[in-house]
Structures are given as structure tokens and as C-alpha cells.
Coordinates of N, CA and C in Angstrom, one line a residue:
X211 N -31.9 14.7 -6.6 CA -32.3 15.8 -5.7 C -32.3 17.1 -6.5
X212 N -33.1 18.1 -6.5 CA -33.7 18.7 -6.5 C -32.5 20.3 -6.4
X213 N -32.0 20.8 -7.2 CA -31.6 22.2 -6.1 C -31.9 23.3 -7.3
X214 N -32.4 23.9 -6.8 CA -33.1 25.4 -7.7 C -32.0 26.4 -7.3
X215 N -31.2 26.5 -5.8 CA -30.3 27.8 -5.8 C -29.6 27.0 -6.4
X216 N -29.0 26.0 -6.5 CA -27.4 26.0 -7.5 C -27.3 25.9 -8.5
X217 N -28.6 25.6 -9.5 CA -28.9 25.8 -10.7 C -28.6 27.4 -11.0
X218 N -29.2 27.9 -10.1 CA -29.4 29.6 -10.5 C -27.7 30.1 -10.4
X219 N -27.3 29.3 -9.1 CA -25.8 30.4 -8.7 C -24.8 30.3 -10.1
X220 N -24.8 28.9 -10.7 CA -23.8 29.0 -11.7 C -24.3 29.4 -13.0
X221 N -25.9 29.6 -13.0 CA -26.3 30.7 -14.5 C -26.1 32.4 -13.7
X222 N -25.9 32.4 -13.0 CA -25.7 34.6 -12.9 C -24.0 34.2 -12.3
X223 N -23.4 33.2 -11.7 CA -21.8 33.5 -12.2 C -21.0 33.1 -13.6
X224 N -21.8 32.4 -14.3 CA -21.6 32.6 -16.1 C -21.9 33.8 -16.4
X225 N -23.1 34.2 -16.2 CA -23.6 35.8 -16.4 C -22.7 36.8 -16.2
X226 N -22.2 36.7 -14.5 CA -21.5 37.6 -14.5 C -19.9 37.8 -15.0
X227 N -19.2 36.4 -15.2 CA -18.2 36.4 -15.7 C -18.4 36.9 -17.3
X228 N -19.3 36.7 -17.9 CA -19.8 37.3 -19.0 C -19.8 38.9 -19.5
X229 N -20.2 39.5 -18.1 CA -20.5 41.1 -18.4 C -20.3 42.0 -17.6
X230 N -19.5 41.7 -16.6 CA -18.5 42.3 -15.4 C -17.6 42.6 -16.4
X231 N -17.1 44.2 -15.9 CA -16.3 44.9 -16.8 C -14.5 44.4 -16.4
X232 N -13.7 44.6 -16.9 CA -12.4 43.9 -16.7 C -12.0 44.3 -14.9
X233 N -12.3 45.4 -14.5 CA -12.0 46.2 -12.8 C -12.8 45.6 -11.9
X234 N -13.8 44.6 -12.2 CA -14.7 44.0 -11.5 C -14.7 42.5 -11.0
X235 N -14.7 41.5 -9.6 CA -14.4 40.9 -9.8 C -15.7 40.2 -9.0
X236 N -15.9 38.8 -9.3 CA -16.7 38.5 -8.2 C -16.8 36.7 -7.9
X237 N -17.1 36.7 -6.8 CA -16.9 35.4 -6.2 C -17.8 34.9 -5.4
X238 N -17.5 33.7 -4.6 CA -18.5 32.8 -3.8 C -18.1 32.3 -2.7
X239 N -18.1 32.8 -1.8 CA -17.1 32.4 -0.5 C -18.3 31.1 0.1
X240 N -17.5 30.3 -0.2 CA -17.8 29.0 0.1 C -17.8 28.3 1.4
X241 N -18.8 29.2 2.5 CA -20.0 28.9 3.4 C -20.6 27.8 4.0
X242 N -21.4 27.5 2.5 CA -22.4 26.1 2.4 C -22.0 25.2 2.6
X243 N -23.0 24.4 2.6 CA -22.8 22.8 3.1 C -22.6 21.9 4.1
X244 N -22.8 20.7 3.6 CA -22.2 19.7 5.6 C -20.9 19.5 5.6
X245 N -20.7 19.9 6.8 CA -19.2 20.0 7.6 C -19.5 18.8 9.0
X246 N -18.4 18.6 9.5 CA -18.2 17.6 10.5 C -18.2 19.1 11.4
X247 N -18.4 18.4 12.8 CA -18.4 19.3 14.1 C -16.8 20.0 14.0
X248 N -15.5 19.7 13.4 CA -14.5 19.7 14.1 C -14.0 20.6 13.2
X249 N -14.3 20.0 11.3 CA -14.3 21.3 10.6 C -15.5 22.6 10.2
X250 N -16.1 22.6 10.7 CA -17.2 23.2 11.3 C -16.0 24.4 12.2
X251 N -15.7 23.9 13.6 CA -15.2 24.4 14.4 C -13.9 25.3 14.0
X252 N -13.3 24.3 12.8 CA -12.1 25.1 12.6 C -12.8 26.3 11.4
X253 N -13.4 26.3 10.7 CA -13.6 27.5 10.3 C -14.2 28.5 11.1
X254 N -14.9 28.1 11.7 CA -15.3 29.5 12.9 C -14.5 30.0 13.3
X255 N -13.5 29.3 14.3 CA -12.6 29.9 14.0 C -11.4 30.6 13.6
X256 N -11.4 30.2 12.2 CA -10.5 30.9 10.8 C -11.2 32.4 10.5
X257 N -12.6 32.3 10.8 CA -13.3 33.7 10.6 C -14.2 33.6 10.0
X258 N -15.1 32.5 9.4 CA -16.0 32.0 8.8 C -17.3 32.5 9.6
X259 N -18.2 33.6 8.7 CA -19.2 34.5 9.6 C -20.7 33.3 8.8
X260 N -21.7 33.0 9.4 CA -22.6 32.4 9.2 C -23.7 33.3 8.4
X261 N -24.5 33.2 7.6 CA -25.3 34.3 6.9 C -24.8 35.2 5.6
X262 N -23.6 34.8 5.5 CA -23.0 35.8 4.5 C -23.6 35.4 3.4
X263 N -23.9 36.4 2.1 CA -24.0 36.2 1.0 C -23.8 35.5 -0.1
X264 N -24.3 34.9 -0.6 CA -23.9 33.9 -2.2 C -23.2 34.5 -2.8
X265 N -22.9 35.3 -3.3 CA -21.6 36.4 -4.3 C -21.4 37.5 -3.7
X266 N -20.3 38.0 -3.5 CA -19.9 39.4 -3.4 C -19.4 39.9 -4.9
X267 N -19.3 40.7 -5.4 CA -18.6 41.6 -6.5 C -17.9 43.0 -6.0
X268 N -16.8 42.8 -6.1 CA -16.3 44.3 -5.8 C -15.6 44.9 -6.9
X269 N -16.1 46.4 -6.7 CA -16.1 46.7 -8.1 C -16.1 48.7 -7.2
X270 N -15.3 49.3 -7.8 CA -14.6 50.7 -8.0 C -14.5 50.7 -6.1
X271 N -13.6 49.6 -5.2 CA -13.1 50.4 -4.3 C -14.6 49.6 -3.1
X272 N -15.4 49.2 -3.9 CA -16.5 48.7 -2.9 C -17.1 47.6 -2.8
X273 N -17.6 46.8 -2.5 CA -18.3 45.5 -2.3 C -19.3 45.7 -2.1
X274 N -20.5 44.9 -2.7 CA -21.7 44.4 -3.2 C -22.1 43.1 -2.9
X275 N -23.2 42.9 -2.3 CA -23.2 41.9 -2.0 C -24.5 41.0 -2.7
X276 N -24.9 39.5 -3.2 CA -25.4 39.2 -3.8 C -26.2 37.8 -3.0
X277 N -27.5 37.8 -2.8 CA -28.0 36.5 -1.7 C -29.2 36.0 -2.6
X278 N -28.7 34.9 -3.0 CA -29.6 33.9 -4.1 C -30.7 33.2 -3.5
X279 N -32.0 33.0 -4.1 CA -33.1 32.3 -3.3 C -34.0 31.8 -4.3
X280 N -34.7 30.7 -4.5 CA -35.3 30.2 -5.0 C -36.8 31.0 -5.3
X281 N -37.6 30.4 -6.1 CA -39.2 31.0 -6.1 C -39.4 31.3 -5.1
X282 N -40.0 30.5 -3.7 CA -40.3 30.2 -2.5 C -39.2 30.7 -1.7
X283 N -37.7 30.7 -1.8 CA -36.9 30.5 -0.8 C -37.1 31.5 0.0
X284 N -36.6 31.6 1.3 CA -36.9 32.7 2.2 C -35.4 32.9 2.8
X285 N -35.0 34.0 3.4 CA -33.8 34.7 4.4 C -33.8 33.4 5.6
X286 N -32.6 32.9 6.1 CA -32.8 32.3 7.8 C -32.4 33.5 8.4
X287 N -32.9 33.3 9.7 CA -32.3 34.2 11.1 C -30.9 34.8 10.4
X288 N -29.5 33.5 10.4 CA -28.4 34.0 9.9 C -28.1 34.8 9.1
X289 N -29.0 34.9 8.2 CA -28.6 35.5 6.8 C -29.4 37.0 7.2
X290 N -30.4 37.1 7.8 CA -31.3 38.4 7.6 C -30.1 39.4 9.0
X291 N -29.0 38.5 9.6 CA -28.4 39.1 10.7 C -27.2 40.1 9.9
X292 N -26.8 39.0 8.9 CA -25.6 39.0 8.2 C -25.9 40.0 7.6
X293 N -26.8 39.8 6.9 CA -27.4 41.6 5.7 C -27.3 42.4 6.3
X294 N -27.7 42.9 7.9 CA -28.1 43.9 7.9 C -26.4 44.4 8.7
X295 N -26.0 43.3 9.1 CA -24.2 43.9 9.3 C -23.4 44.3 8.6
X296 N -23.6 43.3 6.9 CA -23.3 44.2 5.7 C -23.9 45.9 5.1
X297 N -24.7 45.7 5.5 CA -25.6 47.0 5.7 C -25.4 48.3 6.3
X298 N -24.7 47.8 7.5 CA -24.5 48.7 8.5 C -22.9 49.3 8.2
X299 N -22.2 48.1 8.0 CA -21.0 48.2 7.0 C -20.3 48.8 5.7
X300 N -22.0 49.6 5.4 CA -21.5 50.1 4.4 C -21.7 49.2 2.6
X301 N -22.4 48.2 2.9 CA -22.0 47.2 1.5 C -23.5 46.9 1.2
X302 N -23.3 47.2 -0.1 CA -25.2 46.9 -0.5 C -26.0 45.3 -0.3
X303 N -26.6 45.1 -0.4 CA -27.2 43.4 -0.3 C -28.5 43.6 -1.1
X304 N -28.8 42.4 -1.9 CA -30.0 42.7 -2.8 C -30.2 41.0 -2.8
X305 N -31.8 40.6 -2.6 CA -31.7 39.6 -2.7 C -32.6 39.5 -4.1
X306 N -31.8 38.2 -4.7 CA -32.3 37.9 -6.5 C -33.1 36.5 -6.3
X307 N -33.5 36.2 -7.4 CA -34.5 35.5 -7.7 C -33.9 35.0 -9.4
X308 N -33.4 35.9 -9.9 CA -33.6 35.5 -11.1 C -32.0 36.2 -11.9
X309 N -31.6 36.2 -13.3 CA -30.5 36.5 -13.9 C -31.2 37.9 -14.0
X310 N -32.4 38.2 -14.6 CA -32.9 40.0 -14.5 C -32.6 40.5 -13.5
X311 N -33.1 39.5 -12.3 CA -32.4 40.8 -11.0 C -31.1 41.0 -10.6
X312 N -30.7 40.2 -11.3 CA -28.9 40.3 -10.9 C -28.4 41.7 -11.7
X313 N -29.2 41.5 -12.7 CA -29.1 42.7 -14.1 C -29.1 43.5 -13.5
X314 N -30.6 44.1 -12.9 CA -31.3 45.2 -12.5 C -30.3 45.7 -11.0
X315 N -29.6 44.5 -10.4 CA -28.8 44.7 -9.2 C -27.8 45.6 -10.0
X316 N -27.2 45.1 -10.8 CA -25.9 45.9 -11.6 C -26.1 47.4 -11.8
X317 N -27.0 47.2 -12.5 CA -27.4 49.1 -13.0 C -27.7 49.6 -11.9
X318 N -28.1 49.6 -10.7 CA -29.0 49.8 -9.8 C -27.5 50.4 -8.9
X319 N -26.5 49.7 -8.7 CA -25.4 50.0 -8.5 C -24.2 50.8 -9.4
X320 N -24.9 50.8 -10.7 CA -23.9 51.7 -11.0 C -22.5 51.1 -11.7
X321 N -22.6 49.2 -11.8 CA -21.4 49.0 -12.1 C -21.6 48.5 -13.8
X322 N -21.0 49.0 -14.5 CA -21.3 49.1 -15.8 C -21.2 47.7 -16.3
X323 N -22.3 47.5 -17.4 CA -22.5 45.7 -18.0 C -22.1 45.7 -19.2
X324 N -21.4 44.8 -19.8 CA -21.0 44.2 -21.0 C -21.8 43.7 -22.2
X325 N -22.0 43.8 -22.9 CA -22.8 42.7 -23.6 C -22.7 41.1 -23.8
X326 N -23.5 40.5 -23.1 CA -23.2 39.2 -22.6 C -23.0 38.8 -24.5
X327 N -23.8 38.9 -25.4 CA -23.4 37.5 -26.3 C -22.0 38.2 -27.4
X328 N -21.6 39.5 -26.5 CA -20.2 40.3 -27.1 C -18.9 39.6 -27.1
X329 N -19.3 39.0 -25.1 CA -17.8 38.6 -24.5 C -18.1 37.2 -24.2
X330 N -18.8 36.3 -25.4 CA -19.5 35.0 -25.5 C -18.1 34.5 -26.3

């Protein structure tokens, strides 16, 4: 089977572990996937928001948010709700396509990059 975002997610969090400066950290709150009805239920409960982002990086005091998509892939309902709560929240959202836009996300924000074949 086939998956183009999880190909991509673990080449830009190699990337980023690569050239995220030491103050910087970022992760993958682990959302996705099939769940039974009951753990399903228990994370909604726990606080599990539906639509959140593929990476967050927080970096000088702020969070950044990061939503992965294939050539084709498109936003669901959830995710276009979730952005704009991050949004409203105060937290950037950029959706990527590729390891350049993850780049272009970085500078674009201001959080300073490493030279990836430096910290190789």
C-alpha cells in the first residue's frame, strides 16, 4: 500500500532534526489512524482535538504548526476547522507539499536553519 504522506513525514522530521537549531523542538502528536470505538472514546476524552496538524515545532516561546499533504492531497472539514483555531490562537499553520516548503516555512518564520549535511 501506497502512502505518499508518510514517506514525506519522516523525510522533513529527519530534515528537521537535521537543522532545527538546539532551542527548537518539534514533534508529531499522534492523532492518526484506526482506533476501536472505546479507544477512540478514551482519547477524546483525554483531549485529543480532531484536525490538528502533522508537526508542531516550538521555537522562541511559540508554536508553529506543520500539515503534510500529498501532490493531490486536500484539507478535511476537520483539519481546515483545526487551522483556523490555531490561527485564531495565535499559531502559524502552513500547509507543505514538499522538504522546500518545510524550508521556505522555516525562514518565512524566522526560526533559524542549520546546515543539514553540517549536523549529518
Amino acid at each position: 500500500m501506497r502512502r505518499p504522506e508518510q514517506v514525506l513525514q519522516r523525510a522533513v522530521m529527519a530534515y528537521l532534526d537535521a537543522v532545527l537549531p538546539p532551542n527548537a523542538w518539534s514533534f508529531h502528536p499522534p492523532n492518526g489512524g484506526k482506533r476501536g470505538a472505546i479507544e477512540g472514546a478514551i482519547f477524546k476524552a483525554m483531549g485529543t482535538r480532531a484536525g490538528l496538524p502533522d508537526i508542531g515545532i516550538l521555537f522562541d516561546g511559540r508554536c508553529f504548526w506543520i500539515e503534510l499533504k500529498a501532490a493531490a492531497g486536500r484539507l478535511s472539514e476537520k483539519q481546515t476547522l483545526a487551522h483556523s483555531r490555531l490561527w485564531e490562537a495565535g499559531c502559524p499553520v502552513v500547509i507543505c507539499r514538499s522538504i522546500d516548503e518545510v524550508r521556505a516555512a522555516l525562514l518565512g518564520w524566522a526560526i533559524p536553519i542549520r546546515d543539514a549535511r553540517a549536523a549529518a
